[in-house]
Tab-separated table of C-alpha atoms and ligand atoms in Angstrom:
chain	number	residue	atom	x	y	z
A	233	MET	CA	90.165	-173.846	3.497
A	234	THR	CA	86.475	-173.350	1.823
A	235	ALA	CA	84.958	-175.975	-0.154
A	236	MET	CA	84.686	-174.834	-4.350
A	237	VAL	CA	81.537	-176.895	-4.125
A	238	LYS	CA	79.476	-177.774	-1.187
A	239	ALA	CA	76.043	-179.534	-1.483
A	240	GLU	CA	73.960	-180.528	1.332
A	241	GLY	CA	70.893	-182.502	1.761
A	242	VAL	CA	70.513	-181.147	-2.329
A	243	HIS	CA	66.742	-182.262	-3.584
A	244	LYS	CA	65.822	-181.462	-6.914
A	245	SER	CA	62.395	-182.639	-8.752
A	246	PHE	CA	61.041	-182.016	-11.652
A	247	GLY	CA	57.289	-182.060	-11.442
A	248	PRO	CA	56.474	-185.481	-9.688
A	249	THR	CA	60.201	-186.556	-11.092
A	250	HIS	CA	62.041	-186.774	-7.883
A	251	VAL	CA	65.902	-186.661	-9.192
A	252	LEU	CA	68.517	-185.531	-6.635
A	253	LYS	CA	67.426	-187.355	-3.409
A	254	GLY	CA	69.508	-185.560	-0.809
A	255	ILE	CA	73.201	-185.045	-2.478
A	256	ASP	CA	75.558	-184.420	0.217
A	257	LEU	CA	79.372	-183.260	-1.274
A	258	GLU	CA	82.044	-181.537	-0.833
A	259	VAL	CA	84.969	-180.632	-3.538
A	260	ALA	CA	87.739	-178.646	-2.785
A	261	PRO	CA	89.929	-175.943	-4.777
A	262	ARG	CA	91.969	-177.363	-7.159
A	263	GLU	CA	90.006	-180.914	-7.305
A	264	VAL	CA	89.595	-182.778	-10.234
A	265	PHE	CA	86.057	-184.451	-8.718
A	266	CYS	CA	84.958	-187.267	-11.224
A	267	LEU	CA	81.109	-188.199	-11.071
A	268	ILE	CA	80.130	-191.439	-12.906
A	269	GLY	CA	76.787	-193.398	-12.880
A	270	PRO	CA	74.103	-195.049	-15.118
A	271	SER	CA	71.753	-192.778	-17.348
A	272	GLY	CA	69.159	-191.105	-15.585
A	273	SER	CA	70.692	-190.823	-12.135
A	274	GLY	CA	71.082	-186.966	-12.333
A	275	LYS	CA	74.387	-186.185	-13.432
A	276	SER	CA	73.636	-183.210	-15.464
A	277	THR	CA	70.917	-182.223	-13.319
A	278	PHE	CA	73.520	-181.772	-10.272
A	279	LEU	CA	75.778	-180.461	-12.578
A	280	ARG	CA	72.844	-177.756	-14.028
A	281	CYS	CA	71.973	-177.231	-10.485
A	282	ILE	CA	75.366	-175.826	-9.352
A	283	ASN	CA	75.724	-173.805	-12.752
A	284	HIS	CA	72.371	-171.706	-11.697
A	285	LEU	CA	70.031	-173.436	-14.834
A	286	GLU	CA	68.552	-175.575	-11.846
A	287	LYS	CA	66.420	-174.254	-8.730
A	288	ILE	CA	67.145	-176.840	-6.361
A	289	ASN	CA	63.811	-177.561	-4.193
A	290	ALA	CA	65.871	-178.531	-0.605
A	291	GLY	CA	69.164	-178.646	1.029
A	292	ARG	CA	71.718	-175.702	0.430
A	293	LEU	CA	73.767	-175.592	-2.552
A	294	SER	CA	77.182	-173.434	-2.541
A	295	VAL	CA	79.943	-172.367	-5.065
A	296	ASP	CA	82.799	-170.837	-3.255
A	297	GLY	CA	81.652	-170.133	-0.354
A	298	GLU	CA	78.689	-168.562	-1.671
A	299	LEU	CA	75.131	-170.084	-1.814
A	300	VAL	CA	73.565	-170.962	-5.340
A	301	GLY	CA	70.670	-168.504	-6.304
A	302	TYR	CA	70.225	-167.069	-3.064
A	303	ARG	CA	71.902	-164.043	-0.790
A	304	GLN	CA	71.991	-164.722	2.783
A	305	GLN	CA	70.850	-161.840	5.512
A	306	GLY	CA	71.015	-162.679	8.727
A	307	ASN	CA	68.902	-165.972	8.629
A	308	LYS	CA	66.841	-164.661	5.757
A	309	LEU	CA	67.696	-165.855	2.363
A	310	TYR	CA	67.166	-163.593	-0.687
A	311	GLU	CA	66.592	-165.213	-4.314
A	312	LEU	CA	68.976	-163.461	-6.261
A	313	LYS	CA	67.849	-161.504	-9.327
A	314	ASP	CA	68.396	-162.848	-12.995
A	315	ARG	CA	71.344	-160.571	-13.480
A	316	GLU	CA	73.053	-161.514	-10.454
A	317	VAL	CA	72.586	-165.306	-11.375
A	318	ALA	CA	73.950	-164.248	-14.633
A	319	GLU	CA	76.806	-162.805	-13.274
A	320	LYS	CA	77.752	-165.822	-11.082
A	321	ARG	CA	77.376	-168.198	-14.191
A	322	ARG	CA	80.519	-166.215	-15.403
A	323	ASP	CA	82.886	-167.862	-13.163
A	324	ILE	CA	82.005	-171.181	-13.756
A	325	GLY	CA	82.876	-172.730	-17.142
A	326	MET	CA	80.711	-175.481	-18.481
A	327	VAL	CA	81.348	-177.782	-21.081
A	328	PHE	CA	78.604	-180.022	-22.863
A	329	GLN	CA	78.800	-183.256	-24.692
A	330	ARG	CA	77.530	-181.175	-27.576
A	331	PHE	CA	79.900	-178.874	-28.421
A	332	ASN	CA	77.269	-175.814	-29.001
A	333	LEU	CA	79.823	-173.898	-30.648
A	334	PHE	CA	78.289	-170.781	-32.764
A	335	PRO	CA	78.291	-171.891	-36.521
A	336	HIS	CA	78.648	-168.836	-37.775
A	337	MET	CA	81.796	-167.860	-36.095
A	338	THR	CA	85.117	-169.040	-36.621
A	339	ALA	CA	87.060	-170.563	-34.059
A	340	ILE	CA	88.640	-167.582	-32.476
A	341	GLU	CA	85.645	-165.940	-32.604
A	342	ASN	CA	84.172	-168.320	-30.705
A	343	VAL	CA	86.626	-167.591	-27.823
A	344	MET	CA	86.724	-163.883	-27.801
A	345	GLU	CA	82.492	-163.628	-28.063
A	346	ALA	CA	81.796	-164.045	-24.220
A	347	PRO	CA	84.738	-161.266	-22.987
A	348	VAL	CA	83.888	-158.825	-25.423
A	349	GLN	CA	79.782	-159.430	-24.985
A	350	VAL	CA	79.213	-160.263	-21.745
A	351	LYS	CA	82.340	-158.540	-20.007
A	352	ARG	CA	82.874	-155.687	-22.463
A	353	GLU	CA	86.558	-156.550	-22.800
A	354	ALA	CA	88.459	-154.616	-25.856
A	355	LYS	CA	88.322	-156.887	-28.739
A	356	ALA	CA	91.967	-157.006	-29.272
A	357	VAL	CA	92.301	-158.377	-25.564
A	358	ALA	CA	89.986	-160.747	-25.953
A	359	ARG	CA	91.718	-161.699	-29.496
A	360	GLU	CA	95.198	-162.006	-27.240
A	361	ARG	CA	93.907	-164.286	-24.808
A	362	ALA	CA	91.976	-166.275	-27.587
A	363	GLU	CA	94.969	-166.890	-29.754
A	364	ARG	CA	96.967	-168.067	-26.087
A	365	LEU	CA	93.758	-170.676	-25.373
A	366	LEU	CA	93.531	-171.993	-28.740
A	367	ASP	CA	97.157	-172.323	-28.740
A	368	ARG	CA	96.957	-174.275	-25.416
A	369	VAL	CA	94.109	-176.256	-26.788
A	370	GLY	CA	96.538	-177.281	-29.743
A	371	LEU	CA	94.403	-175.468	-32.368
A	372	ALA	CA	96.685	-172.686	-33.011
A	373	ASP	CA	96.435	-173.238	-36.500
A	374	LYS	CA	92.799	-173.335	-36.736
A	375	ALA	CA	91.817	-170.489	-35.534
A	376	ALA	CA	90.132	-169.238	-38.426
A	377	ASN	CA	88.254	-172.235	-39.181
A	378	TYR	CA	84.587	-172.193	-38.379
A	379	PRO	CA	83.161	-175.497	-36.666
A	380	ALA	CA	81.956	-176.960	-39.762
A	381	GLN	CA	85.503	-177.154	-40.814
A	382	LEU	CA	87.025	-178.899	-37.416
A	383	SER	CA	86.685	-182.338	-36.193
A	384	GLY	CA	84.437	-183.304	-33.373
A	385	GLY	CA	87.435	-183.263	-31.097
A	386	GLN	CA	88.911	-179.894	-32.539
A	387	GLN	CA	85.541	-178.300	-31.407
A	388	GLN	CA	85.400	-179.622	-28.357
A	389	ARG	CA	88.636	-178.378	-27.585
A	390	VAL	CA	87.419	-174.927	-28.948
A	391	ALA	CA	84.547	-175.159	-26.852
A	392	ILE	CA	87.129	-175.646	-23.589
A	393	ALA	CA	89.172	-172.417	-24.769
A	394	ARG	CA	85.797	-170.865	-25.128
A	395	ALA	CA	84.570	-171.579	-21.295
A	396	LEU	CA	88.460	-170.958	-20.485
A	397	ALA	CA	88.061	-167.479	-21.863
A	398	MET	CA	85.747	-166.561	-19.026
A	399	GLU	CA	88.671	-167.087	-16.603
A	400	PRO	CA	86.261	-169.653	-14.145
A	401	LYS	CA	87.243	-170.588	-11.054
A	402	LEU	CA	85.021	-174.135	-11.550
A	403	MET	CA	85.134	-175.935	-14.523
A	404	LEU	CA	82.247	-178.623	-15.491
A	405	PHE	CA	82.296	-181.072	-18.290
A	406	ASP	CA	78.894	-183.133	-18.745
A	407	GLU	CA	80.370	-186.334	-20.474
A	408	PRO	CA	82.776	-184.139	-22.855
A	409	THR	CA	84.169	-187.179	-24.872
A	410	SER	CA	81.224	-189.278	-25.316
A	411	ALA	CA	80.034	-187.590	-28.522
A	412	LEU	CA	83.270	-188.316	-30.152
A	413	ASP	CA	84.746	-190.620	-31.988
A	414	PRO	CA	87.157	-192.788	-30.227
A	415	GLU	CA	90.558	-191.592	-32.088
A	416	LEU	CA	89.447	-188.119	-31.039
A	417	VAL	CA	89.258	-188.639	-27.381
A	418	GLY	CA	92.506	-188.617	-26.713
A	419	ASP	CA	93.231	-185.050	-27.997
A	420	VAL	CA	90.446	-184.068	-25.283
A	421	LEU	CA	91.493	-185.623	-22.272
A	422	ASP	CA	95.048	-184.357	-22.774
A	423	VAL	CA	93.671	-180.960	-22.720
A	424	MET	CA	91.883	-181.699	-19.478
A	425	ARG	CA	94.493	-183.258	-17.976
A	426	SER	CA	96.867	-180.373	-18.607
A	427	LEU	CA	94.158	-178.069	-16.805
A	428	ALA	CA	94.176	-180.297	-14.042
A	429	GLU	CA	97.880	-180.424	-13.516
A	430	ASP	CA	97.497	-176.290	-13.695
A	431	GLY	CA	95.351	-176.660	-10.702
A	432	MET	CA	91.913	-175.782	-12.174
A	433	THR	CA	88.800	-177.655	-10.120
A	434	MET	CA	87.015	-179.215	-12.068
A	435	ILE	CA	83.761	-181.862	-11.906
A	436	VAL	CA	83.979	-184.135	-14.697
A	437	VAL	CA	81.097	-186.296	-15.390
A	438	THR	CA	82.217	-189.396	-17.587
A	439	HIS	CA	82.328	-192.660	-18.564
A	440	GLU	CA	86.504	-192.314	-19.552
A	441	MET	CA	87.210	-194.559	-16.522
A	442	GLY	CA	91.150	-194.315	-17.522
A	443	PHE	CA	90.642	-190.841	-16.824
A	444	ALA	CA	89.020	-190.864	-13.577
A	445	ARG	CA	91.591	-193.270	-12.378
A	446	GLU	CA	94.619	-191.251	-13.281
A	447	VAL	CA	93.437	-187.792	-13.398
A	448	GLY	CA	90.747	-187.394	-10.581
A	449	ASP	CA	91.204	-186.927	-7.042
A	450	SER	CA	87.552	-188.330	-5.948
A	451	VAL	CA	85.119	-190.586	-7.914
A	452	VAL	CA	81.460	-190.011	-6.914
A	453	PHE	CA	78.926	-193.298	-8.054
A	454	MET	CA	75.523	-191.730	-7.652
A	455	ASP	CA	72.605	-193.762	-8.814
A	456	ASP	CA	68.833	-192.676	-8.587
A	457	GLY	CA	70.050	-189.401	-7.404
A	458	VAL	CA	71.974	-190.473	-4.297
A	459	VAL	CA	75.545	-190.847	-3.851
A	460	VAL	CA	76.151	-194.290	-3.371
A	461	GLU	CA	79.780	-194.395	-3.056
A	462	ALA	CA	82.664	-191.859	-2.399
A	463	GLY	CA	86.647	-191.901	-2.585
A	464	HIS	CA	89.461	-192.152	-3.999
A	465	PRO	CA	89.407	-193.596	-7.456
A	466	ARG	CA	91.247	-196.406	-6.747
A	467	GLU	CA	89.223	-197.388	-3.902
A	468	VAL	CA	86.043	-196.566	-5.917
A	469	LEU	CA	87.177	-198.007	-9.106
A	470	THR	CA	88.960	-200.816	-8.275
A	471	ASN	CA	87.562	-201.629	-4.867
A	472	PRO	CA	84.211	-201.283	-4.642
A	473	ARG	CA	82.170	-201.822	-1.395
A	474	HIS	CA	78.328	-201.468	-2.727
A	475	GLU	CA	77.087	-203.544	-4.965
A	476	ARG	CA	75.039	-201.009	-7.310
A	477	THR	CA	78.768	-199.248	-7.520
A	478	LYS	CA	80.482	-203.361	-8.799
A	479	SER	CA	77.188	-203.939	-11.034
A	480	PHE	CA	77.472	-200.476	-12.406
A	481	LEU	CA	81.515	-200.848	-13.146
A	482	SER	CA	81.253	-204.433	-14.225
A	483	LYS	CA	79.331	-202.927	-16.851
A	484	VAL	CA	81.697	-200.198	-18.235
A	485	LEU	CA	85.180	-201.333	-17.414
B	683	ATP	N1	63.991	-180.834	-17.259
B	683	ATP	C1	63.289	-181.595	-17.012
B	683	ATP	N2	62.380	-182.065	-17.157
B	683	ATP	C2	61.882	-183.158	-16.765
B	683	ATP	N3	62.545	-184.443	-16.118
B	683	ATP	C3	63.921	-183.986	-16.259
B	683	ATP	C4	64.479	-182.988	-16.717
B	683	ATP	N4	66.070	-182.828	-16.586
B	683	ATP	C5	66.151	-184.206	-15.935
B	683	ATP	N5	65.056	-184.690	-16.408
B	683	ATP	C6	64.811	-186.155	-15.751
B	683	ATP	O1	66.038	-186.256	-14.634
B	683	ATP	C7	66.594	-187.891	-14.528
B	683	ATP	C8	67.709	-187.308	-14.319
B	683	ATP	O2	68.782	-186.751	-15.998
B	683	ATP	P1	69.530	-186.281	-15.980
B	683	ATP	O3	70.219	-186.248	-16.934
B	683	ATP	O4	70.087	-185.569	-14.654
B	683	ATP	O5	70.365	-188.383	-15.537
B	683	ATP	P2	71.975	-188.294	-15.951
B	683	ATP	O6	72.546	-189.063	-14.979
B	683	ATP	O7	72.649	-186.665	-16.483
B	683	ATP	O8	71.916	-189.415	-17.303
B	683	ATP	P3	73.292	-189.559	-18.744
B	683	ATP	O9	73.773	-190.522	-18.109
B	683	ATP	O10	71.896	-190.478	-19.478
B	683	ATP	O11	73.117	-188.030	-19.054
B	683	ATP	C9	65.917	-188.409	-15.778
B	683	ATP	O12	64.591	-189.349	-15.294
B	683	ATP	C10	65.338	-187.215	-16.172
B	683	ATP	O13	64.178	-187.607	-17.101
B	684	MG	MG1	73.593	-186.357	-18.476
């Protein structure tokens, strides 16, 4: 079976700052893969590399069997053109800590925007899907609201619907609940849980250890640009083998 994401010795630097120092990991199709680790350890950078937003400096990174940012012909690698990169990025949905909705568009217009603008889909088709997706995230009655008229948790659920509207094969979540008031976190996690149940492949950077334990198939603990420990959530979260993992968990649990 082809891995949905495969990283082999991935390195990334920003000028003199060496951020990813040889990341090896594999995410299987339908897997919920939780990434945890202290601030600055490189979690967001790694997600951005998967999504072609950052170029890696060394190693190999592939999504669904295809190298990120390159095309291989024989032994040679050719860098993809911007247009080709944009095309591949469409297959990957990304949800950030801040919801980044278009403020001048209603919820449903936000969800319709990419299919209509990027895929040139007919508005009626995009609207029908957007209605279905808003219903799925529990916001059928908020379709006409502007982002400013929605709570943070509702905005985040619109952002998830918006990402799903492009029918991605992989969803990346970067601390999707950490900007939310505690009472709004549960609804967003419920939506993510239902996505997981439907078999979506998901990489989730999170501080929600309960979610990682209940929904995650794997947990990876990253520190200082390396994978320190990886395994089943039960093992990593309740029985960590490494001191660094123990010390991190003692602070967040
Ligand atoms: N565009 C950039 N230019 C320079 N340095 C960067 C850039 N992006 C990230 N970094 C640096 O890379 C390191 C890792 O950052 P990253 O955002 O990946 O960490 P993180 O694990 O997501 O942290 P957090 O939990 O705080 O979100 C940090 O030291 C950061 O300052
Ligand atoms: Mg981050």
